[in-house]
CSV table of C-alpha atoms and ligand atoms in Angstrom, one decimal:
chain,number,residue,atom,x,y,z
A,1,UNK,CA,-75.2,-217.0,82.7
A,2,UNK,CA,-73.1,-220.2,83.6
A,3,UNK,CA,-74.9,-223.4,81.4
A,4,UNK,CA,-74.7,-226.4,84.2
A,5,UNK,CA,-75.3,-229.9,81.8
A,6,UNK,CA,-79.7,-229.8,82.4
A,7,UNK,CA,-79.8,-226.3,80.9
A,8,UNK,CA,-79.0,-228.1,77.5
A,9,UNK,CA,-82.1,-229.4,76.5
A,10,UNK,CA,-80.8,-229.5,72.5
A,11,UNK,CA,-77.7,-230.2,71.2
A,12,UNK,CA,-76.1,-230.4,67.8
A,13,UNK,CA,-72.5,-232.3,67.8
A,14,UNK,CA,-71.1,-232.1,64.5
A,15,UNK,CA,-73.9,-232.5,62.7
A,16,UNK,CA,-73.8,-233.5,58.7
A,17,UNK,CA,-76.4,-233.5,56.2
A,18,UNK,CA,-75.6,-234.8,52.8
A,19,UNK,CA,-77.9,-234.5,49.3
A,20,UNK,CA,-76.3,-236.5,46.9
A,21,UNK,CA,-73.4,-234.3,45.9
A,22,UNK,CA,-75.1,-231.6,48.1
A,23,UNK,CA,-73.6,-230.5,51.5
A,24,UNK,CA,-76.8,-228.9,52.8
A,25,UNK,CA,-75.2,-228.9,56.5
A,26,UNK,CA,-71.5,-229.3,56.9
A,27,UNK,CA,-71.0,-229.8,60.7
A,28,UNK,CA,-72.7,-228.1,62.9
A,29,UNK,CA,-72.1,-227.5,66.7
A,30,UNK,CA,-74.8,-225.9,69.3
A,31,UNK,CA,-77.1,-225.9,71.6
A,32,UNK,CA,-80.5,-224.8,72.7
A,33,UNK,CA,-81.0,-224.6,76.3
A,34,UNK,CA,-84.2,-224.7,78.5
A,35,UNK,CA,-86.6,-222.4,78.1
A,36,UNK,CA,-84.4,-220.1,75.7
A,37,UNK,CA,-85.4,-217.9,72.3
A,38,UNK,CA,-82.8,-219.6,70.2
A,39,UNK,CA,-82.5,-218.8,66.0
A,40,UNK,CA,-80.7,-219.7,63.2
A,41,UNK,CA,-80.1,-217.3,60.8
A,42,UNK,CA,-78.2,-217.1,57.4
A,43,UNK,CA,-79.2,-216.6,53.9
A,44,UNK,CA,-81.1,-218.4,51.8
A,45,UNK,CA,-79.8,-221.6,51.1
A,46,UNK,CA,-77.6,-222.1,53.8
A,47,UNK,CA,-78.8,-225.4,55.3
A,48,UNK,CA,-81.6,-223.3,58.1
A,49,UNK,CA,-84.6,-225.8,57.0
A,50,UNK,CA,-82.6,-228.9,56.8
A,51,UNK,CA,-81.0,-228.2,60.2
A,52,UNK,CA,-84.9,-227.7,61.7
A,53,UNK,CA,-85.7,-230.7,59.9
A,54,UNK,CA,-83.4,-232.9,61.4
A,55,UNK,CA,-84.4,-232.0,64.8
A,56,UNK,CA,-87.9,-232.6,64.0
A,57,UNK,CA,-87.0,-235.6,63.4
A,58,UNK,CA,-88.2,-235.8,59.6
A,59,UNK,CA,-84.5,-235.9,58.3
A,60,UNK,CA,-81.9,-238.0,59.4
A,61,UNK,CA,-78.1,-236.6,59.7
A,62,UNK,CA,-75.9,-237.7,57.2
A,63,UNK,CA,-73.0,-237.8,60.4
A,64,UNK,CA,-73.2,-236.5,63.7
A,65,UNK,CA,-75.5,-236.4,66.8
A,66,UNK,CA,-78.5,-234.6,68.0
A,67,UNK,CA,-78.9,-235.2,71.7
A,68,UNK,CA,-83.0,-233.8,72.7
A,69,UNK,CA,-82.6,-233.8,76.8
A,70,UNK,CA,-79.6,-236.0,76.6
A,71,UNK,CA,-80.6,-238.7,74.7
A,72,UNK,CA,-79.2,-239.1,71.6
A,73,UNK,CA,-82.5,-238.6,69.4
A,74,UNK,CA,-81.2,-241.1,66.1
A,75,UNK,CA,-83.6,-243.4,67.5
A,76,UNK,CA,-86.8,-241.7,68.4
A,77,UNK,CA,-89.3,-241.2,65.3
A,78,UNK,CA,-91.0,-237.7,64.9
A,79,UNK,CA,-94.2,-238.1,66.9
A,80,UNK,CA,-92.5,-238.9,69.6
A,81,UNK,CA,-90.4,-236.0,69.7
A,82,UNK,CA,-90.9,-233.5,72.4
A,83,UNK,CA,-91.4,-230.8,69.6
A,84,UNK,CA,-93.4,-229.6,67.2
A,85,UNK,CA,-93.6,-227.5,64.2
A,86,UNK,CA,-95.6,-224.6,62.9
A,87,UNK,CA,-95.0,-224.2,59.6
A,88,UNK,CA,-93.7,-221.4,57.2
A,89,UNK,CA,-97.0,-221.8,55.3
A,90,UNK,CA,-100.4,-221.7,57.0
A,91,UNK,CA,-101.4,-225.1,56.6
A,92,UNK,CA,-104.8,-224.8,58.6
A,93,UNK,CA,-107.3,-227.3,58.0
A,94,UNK,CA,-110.4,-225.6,56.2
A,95,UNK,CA,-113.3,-226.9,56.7
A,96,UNK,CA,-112.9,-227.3,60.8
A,97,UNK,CA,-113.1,-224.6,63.2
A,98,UNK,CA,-110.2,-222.5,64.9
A,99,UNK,CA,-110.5,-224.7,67.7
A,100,UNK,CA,-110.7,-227.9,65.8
A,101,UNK,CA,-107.7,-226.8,64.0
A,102,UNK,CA,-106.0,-226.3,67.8
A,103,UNK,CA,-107.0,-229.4,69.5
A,104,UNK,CA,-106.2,-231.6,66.2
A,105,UNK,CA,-103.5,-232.8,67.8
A,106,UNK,CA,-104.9,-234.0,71.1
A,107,UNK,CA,-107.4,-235.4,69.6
A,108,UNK,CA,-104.8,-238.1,68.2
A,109,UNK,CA,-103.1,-238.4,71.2
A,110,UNK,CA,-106.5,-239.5,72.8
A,111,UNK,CA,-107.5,-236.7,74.9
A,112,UNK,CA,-111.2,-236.5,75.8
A,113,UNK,CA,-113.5,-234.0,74.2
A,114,UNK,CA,-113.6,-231.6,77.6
A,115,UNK,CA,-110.0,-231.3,78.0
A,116,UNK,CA,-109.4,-230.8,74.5
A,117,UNK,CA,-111.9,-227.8,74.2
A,118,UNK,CA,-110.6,-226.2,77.6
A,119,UNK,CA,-107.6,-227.0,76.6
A,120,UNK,CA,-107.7,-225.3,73.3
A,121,UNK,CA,-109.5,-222.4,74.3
A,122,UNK,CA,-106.8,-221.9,76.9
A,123,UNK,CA,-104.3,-221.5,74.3
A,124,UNK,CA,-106.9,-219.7,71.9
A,125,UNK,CA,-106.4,-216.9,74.6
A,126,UNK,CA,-102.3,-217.3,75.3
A,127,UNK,CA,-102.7,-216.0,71.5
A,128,UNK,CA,-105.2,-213.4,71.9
A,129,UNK,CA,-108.0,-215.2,69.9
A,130,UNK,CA,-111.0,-215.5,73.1
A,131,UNK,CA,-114.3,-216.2,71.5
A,132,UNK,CA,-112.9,-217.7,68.1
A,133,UNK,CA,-113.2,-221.1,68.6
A,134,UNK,CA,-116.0,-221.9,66.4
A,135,UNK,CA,-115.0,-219.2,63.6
A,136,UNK,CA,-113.5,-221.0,60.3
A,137,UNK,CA,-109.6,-219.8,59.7
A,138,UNK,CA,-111.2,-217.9,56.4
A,139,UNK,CA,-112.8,-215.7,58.4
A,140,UNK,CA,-109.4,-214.3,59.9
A,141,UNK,CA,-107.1,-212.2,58.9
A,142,UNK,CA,-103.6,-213.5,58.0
A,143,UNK,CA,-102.1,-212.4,61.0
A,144,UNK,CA,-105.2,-213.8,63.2
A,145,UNK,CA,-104.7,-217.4,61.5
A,146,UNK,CA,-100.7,-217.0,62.5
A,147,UNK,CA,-101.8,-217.2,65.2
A,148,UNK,CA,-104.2,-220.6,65.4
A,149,UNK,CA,-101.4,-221.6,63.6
A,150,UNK,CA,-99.5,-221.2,67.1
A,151,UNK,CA,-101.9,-222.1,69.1
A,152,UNK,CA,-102.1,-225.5,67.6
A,153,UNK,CA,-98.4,-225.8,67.9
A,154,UNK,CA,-98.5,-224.5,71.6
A,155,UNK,CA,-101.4,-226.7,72.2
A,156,UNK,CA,-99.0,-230.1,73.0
A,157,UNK,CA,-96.5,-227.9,75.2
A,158,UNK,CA,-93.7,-229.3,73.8
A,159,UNK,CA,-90.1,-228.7,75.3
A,160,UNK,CA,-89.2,-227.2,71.7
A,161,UNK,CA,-91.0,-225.6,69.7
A,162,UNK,CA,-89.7,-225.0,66.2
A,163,UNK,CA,-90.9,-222.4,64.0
A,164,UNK,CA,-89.2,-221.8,60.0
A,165,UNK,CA,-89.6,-218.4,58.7
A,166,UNK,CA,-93.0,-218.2,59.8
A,167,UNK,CA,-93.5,-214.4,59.5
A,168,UNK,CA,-92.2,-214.2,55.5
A,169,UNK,CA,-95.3,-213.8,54.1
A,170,UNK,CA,-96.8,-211.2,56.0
A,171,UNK,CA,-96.6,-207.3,55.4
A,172,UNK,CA,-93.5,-205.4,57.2
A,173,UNK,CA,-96.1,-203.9,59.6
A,174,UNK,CA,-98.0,-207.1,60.5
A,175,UNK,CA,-94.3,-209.0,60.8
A,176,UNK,CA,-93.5,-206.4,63.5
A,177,UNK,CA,-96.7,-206.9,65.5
A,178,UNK,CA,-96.4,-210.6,65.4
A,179,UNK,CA,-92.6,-210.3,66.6
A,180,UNK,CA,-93.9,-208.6,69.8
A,181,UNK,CA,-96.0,-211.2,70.1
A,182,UNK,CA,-94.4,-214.2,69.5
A,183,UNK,CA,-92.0,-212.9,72.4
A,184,UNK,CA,-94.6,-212.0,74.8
A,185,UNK,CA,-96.0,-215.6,74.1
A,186,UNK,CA,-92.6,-217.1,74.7
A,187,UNK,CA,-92.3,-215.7,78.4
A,188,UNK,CA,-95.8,-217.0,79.1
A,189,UNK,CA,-95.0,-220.6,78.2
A,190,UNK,CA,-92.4,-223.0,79.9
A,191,UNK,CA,-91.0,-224.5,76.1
A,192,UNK,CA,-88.0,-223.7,73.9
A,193,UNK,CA,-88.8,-221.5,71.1
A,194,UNK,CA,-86.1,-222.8,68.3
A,195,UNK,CA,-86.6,-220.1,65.2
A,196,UNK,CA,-85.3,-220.1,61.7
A,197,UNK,CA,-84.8,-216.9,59.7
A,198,UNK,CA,-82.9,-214.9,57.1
A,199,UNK,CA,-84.2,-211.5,58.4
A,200,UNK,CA,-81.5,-210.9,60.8
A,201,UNK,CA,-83.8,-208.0,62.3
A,202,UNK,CA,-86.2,-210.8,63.3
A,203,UNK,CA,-83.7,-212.7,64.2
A,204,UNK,CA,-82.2,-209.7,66.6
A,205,UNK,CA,-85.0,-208.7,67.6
A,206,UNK,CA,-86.3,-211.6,68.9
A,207,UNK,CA,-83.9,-214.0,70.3
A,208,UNK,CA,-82.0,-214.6,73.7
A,209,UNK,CA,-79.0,-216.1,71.7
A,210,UNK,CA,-79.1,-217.0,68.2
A,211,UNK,CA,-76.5,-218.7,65.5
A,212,UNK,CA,-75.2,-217.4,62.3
A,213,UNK,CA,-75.1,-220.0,59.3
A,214,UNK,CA,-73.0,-219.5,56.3
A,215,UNK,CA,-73.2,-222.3,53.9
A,216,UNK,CA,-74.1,-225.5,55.9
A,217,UNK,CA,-71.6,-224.0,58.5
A,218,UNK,CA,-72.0,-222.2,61.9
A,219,UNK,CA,-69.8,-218.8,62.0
A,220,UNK,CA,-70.9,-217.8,65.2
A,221,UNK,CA,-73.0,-218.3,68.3
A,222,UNK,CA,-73.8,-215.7,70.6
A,223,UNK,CA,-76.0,-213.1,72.2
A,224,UNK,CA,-77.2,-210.6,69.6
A,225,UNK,CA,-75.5,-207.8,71.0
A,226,UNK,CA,-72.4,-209.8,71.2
A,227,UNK,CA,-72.5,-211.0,67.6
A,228,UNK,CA,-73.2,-207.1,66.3
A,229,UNK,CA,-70.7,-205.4,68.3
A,230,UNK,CA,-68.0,-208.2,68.3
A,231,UNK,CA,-69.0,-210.5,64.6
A,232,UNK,CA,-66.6,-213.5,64.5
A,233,UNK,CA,-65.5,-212.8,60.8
A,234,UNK,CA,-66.4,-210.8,57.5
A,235,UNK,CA,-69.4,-212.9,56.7
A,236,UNK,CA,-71.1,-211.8,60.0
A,237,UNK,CA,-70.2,-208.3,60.4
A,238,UNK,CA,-71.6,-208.0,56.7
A,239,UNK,CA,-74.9,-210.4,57.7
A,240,UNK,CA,-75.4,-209.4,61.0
A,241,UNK,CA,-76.3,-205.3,60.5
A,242,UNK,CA,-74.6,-203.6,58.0
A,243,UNK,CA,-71.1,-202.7,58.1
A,244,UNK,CA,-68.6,-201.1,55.5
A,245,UNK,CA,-65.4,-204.2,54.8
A,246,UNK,CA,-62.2,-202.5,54.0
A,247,UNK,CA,-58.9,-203.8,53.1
A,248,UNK,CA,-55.9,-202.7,55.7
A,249,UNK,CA,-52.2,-204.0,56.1
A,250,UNK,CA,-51.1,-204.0,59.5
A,251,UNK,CA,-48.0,-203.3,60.4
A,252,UNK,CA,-46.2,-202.3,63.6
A,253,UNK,CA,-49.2,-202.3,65.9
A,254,UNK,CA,-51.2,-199.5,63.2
A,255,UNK,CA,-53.9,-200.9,61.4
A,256,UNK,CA,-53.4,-198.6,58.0
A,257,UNK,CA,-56.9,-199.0,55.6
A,258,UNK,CA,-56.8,-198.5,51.5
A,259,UNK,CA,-53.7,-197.1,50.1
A,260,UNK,CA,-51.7,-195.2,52.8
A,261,UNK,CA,-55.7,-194.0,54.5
A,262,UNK,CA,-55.9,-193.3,57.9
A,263,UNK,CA,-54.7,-195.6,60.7
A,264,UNK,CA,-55.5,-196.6,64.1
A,265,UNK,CA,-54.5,-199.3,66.6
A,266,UNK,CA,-54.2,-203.0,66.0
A,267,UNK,CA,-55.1,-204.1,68.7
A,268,UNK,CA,-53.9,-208.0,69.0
A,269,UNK,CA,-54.1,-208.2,65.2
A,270,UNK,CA,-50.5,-209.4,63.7
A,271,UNK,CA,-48.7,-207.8,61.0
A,272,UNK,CA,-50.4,-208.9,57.4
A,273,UNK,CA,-53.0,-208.1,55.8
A,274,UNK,CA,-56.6,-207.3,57.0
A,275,UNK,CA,-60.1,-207.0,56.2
A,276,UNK,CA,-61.7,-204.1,58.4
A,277,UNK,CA,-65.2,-203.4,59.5
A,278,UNK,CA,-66.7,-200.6,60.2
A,279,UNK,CA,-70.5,-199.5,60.8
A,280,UNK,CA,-72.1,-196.9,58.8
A,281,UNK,CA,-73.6,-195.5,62.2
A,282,UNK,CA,-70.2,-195.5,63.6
A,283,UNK,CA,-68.8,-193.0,61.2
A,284,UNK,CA,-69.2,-189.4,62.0
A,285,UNK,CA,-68.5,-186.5,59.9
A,286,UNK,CA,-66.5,-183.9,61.2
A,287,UNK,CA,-66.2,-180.5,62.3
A,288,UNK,CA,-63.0,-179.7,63.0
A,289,UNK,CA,-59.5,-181.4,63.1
A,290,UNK,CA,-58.0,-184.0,61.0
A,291,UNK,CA,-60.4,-186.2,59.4
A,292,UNK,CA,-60.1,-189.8,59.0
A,293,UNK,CA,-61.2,-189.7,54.9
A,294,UNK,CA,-62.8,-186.9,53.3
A,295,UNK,CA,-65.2,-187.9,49.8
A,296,UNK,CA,-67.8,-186.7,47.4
A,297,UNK,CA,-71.4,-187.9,48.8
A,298,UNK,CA,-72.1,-190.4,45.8
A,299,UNK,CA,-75.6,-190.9,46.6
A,300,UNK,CA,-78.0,-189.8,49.9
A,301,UNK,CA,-81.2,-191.5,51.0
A,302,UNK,CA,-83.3,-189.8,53.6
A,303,UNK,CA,-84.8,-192.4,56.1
A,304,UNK,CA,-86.7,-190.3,57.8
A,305,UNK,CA,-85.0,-191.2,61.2
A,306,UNK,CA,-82.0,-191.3,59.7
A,307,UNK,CA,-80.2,-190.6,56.2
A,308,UNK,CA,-77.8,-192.6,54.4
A,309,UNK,CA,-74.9,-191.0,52.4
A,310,UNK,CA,-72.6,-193.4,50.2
A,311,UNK,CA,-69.3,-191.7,50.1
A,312,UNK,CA,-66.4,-192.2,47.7
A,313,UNK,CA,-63.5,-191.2,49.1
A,314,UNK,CA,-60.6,-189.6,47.9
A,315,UNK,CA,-58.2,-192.2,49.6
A,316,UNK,CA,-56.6,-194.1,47.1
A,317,UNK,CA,-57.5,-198.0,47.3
A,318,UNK,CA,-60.5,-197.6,49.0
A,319,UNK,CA,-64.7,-198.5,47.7
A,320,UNK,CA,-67.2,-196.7,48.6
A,321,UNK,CA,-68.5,-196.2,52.0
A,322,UNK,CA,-71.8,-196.0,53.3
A,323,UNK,CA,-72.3,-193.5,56.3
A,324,UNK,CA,-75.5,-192.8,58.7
A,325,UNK,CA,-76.4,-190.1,60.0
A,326,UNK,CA,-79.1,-190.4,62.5
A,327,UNK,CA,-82.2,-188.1,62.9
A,328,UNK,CA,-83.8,-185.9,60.8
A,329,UNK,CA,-81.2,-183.3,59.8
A,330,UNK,CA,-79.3,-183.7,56.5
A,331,UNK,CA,-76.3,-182.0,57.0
A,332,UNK,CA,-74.4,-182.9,53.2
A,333,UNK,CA,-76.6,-182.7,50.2
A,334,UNK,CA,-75.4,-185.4,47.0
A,335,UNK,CA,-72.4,-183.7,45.2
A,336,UNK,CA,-71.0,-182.2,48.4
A,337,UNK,CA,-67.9,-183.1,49.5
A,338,UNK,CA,-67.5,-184.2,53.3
A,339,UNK,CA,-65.2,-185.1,55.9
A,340,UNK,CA,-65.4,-187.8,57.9
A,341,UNK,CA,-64.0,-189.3,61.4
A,342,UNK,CA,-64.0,-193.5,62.3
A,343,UNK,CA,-62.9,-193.3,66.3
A,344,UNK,CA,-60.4,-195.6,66.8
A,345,UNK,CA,-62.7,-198.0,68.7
A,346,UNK,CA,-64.7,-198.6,66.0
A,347,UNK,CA,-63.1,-200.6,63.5
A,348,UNK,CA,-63.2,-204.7,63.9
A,349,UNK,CA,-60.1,-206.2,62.3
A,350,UNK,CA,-59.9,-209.2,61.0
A,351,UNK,CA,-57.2,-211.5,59.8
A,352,UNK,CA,-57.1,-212.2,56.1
B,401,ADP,P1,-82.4,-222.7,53.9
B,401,ADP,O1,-83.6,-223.2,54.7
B,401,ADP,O2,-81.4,-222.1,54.7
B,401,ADP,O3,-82.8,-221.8,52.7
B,401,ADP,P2,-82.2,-225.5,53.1
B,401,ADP,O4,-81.8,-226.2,54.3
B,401,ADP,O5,-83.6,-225.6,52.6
B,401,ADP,O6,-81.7,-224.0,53.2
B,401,ADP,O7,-81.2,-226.0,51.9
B,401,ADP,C1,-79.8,-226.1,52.0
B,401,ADP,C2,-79.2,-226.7,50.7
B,401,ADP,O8,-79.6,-228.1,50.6
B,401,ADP,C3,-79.7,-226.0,49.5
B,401,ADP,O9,-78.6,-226.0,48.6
B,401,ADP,C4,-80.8,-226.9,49.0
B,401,ADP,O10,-81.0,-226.8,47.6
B,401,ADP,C5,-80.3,-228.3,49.4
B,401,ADP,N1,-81.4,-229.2,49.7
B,401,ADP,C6,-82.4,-229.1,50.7
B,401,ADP,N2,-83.2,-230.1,50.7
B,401,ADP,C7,-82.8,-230.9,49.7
B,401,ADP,C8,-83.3,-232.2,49.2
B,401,ADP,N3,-84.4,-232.8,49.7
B,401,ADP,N4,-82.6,-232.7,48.1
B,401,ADP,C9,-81.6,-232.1,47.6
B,401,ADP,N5,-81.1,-231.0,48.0
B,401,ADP,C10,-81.7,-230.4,49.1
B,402,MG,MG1,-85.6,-222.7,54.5
């Protein structure tokens, strides 16, 4: 995709946000174009909320600019946005109906009755709710009053719509539901979708491009597959998907891991020392020749689909590592000892 200057319809230069003593945001750099499923993700803590909030509008940045559709936005109070949250709590008004709840907004914009009720009802059915308009949100389930919850949000079409952790409450097979959803619902409408998280499987799953925040900083931005296969440091190999981080000295071209373990090429990486990742799924055990480490399987944990073995190997100068085997076969038993191979492709290297 080449980005021409109207496919930005967000951006974030250098953006600050100070507490007191607190850095909640320490400079931030992206942007969110047209149309796109864009999150931020990072651990808890790391400034995800505050950044939201100060496109929102209900924070101002310490230092920096927001630009909404080129205009830088320092000016433009909240309501007059072109976004709109929904909420990481369900903050549905009681006592009105599911499609009083929706058109709550139009209402205070000045939108006659008509057009409000089509209007709602319209968006009652983007969600999948036909024929709940005049139900009360307590008699939905959680997952049904998610969703009036994004219908009223929807409801105002705005350009961005900006959504923080909004599926962290609900039950692992709900959450996946609602993920399929929430996609499907983006490619039906025009707007932004701009979605904060620290489930990086959400956050994977669901977005066209996303950004990874460590500590009021951005580490990366990128597609997700381009952030799992190629993470920009540690921090996002480890965040991102799991990984194994090994220590290696490079030295001649050979990457060499733990105390005199196995090599393989350096790549572009200079002579020094390194910090290695490698995926658990990437490690295979092996049948025949030289193995890469060999190691007494510490601890196994069938998956089902897959089983995990944590591995201490008998290289010197090297932790444990985790290894998955996928499907349903359990080919080392805890207390064996195996033998394992890393290709030579798979290792990332990065610099110390
Ligand atoms: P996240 O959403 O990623 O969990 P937040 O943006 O909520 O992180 O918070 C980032 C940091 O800023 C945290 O250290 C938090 O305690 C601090 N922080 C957030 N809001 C305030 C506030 N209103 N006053 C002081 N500190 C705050
Ligand atoms: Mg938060």
């Amino acid at each position: 995709m080449t980005d021409s200057p109207t496919d930005v319809l967000v951006e974030l230069d250098g953006v600050r946000k100070e507490y007191g003593d607190v850095t909640a945001v320490d400079g931030v750099d992206f942007d969110i174009r047209r149309g796109e499923f864009f999150s931020l993700v990072g651990p808890s803590g790391c400034g995800k909320t505050t950044t939201l909030r100060m496109i929102s509008g209900f924070e101002r940045p310490t230092d920096g600019t927001i630009r909404l559709d080129g205009r830088d936005s320092e000016a433009v109070p909240p309501n007059e946005r072109d976004t709109n949250l929904v909420f990481q709590h369900l903050s549905l008004f009681p006592h009105m109906t599911v499609g009083e709840n929706v058109e709550y907004g139009l209402k205070k914009s000045g939108m006659d009755a008509e057009e409000r009720r089509s209007k709602s009802e319209e968006y009652l059915s983007l969600v999948d709710l036909d024929g709940y308009y005049d139900r009360k949100p307590n008699e939905l389930s959680g997952g049904q009053q998610q969703r009036v919850a994004l219908a009223r949000a929807l409801v105002n079409e705005p350009s961005v719509l900006l959504f923080d952790e909004p599926l962290s409450s609900l039950d692992r097979k709900l959450r996946k539901q609602m993920q399929v959803e929430l996609r499907e619902i983006h490619e039906k409408v025009d707007g932004s979708f701009f979605y904060v998280t620290h489930d990086q499987e959400v956050a994977m799953t669901l977005s066209d491009r996303m950004a990874v925040l460590n500590e009021g900083r951005v580490e990366q931005v990128g597609r997700p597959e381009e952030i799992y296969r190629e993470p920009a440091s540690p921090f996002v190999a480890d965040f991102i998907g799991d990984t194994n981080l090994v220590a290696g000295t490079v030295n001649g071209g050979t990457v060499t891991v733990g105390d005199g373990g196995f090599s393989f090429p350096a790549g572009d990486a200079a002579d020094g020392d390194v910090t290695v990742s490698i995926r658990p799924e990437d490690i295979e055990i092996s049948d025949s020749g030289t193995p890469s480490f060999e190691g007494e399987v510490v601890e196994r944990y069938f998956q089902g689909d897959q089983t995990q073995y944590v591995v201490d190997p008998e290289t010197a100068g090297l932790d444990p590592i985790t290894v998955v085997v996928k499907g349903r076969e359990t080919p080392i038993e805890q207390g064996d000892t195996g033998s394992f191979v890393v290709p030579d492709d798979v290792p990332v290297v990065f610099d110390d």
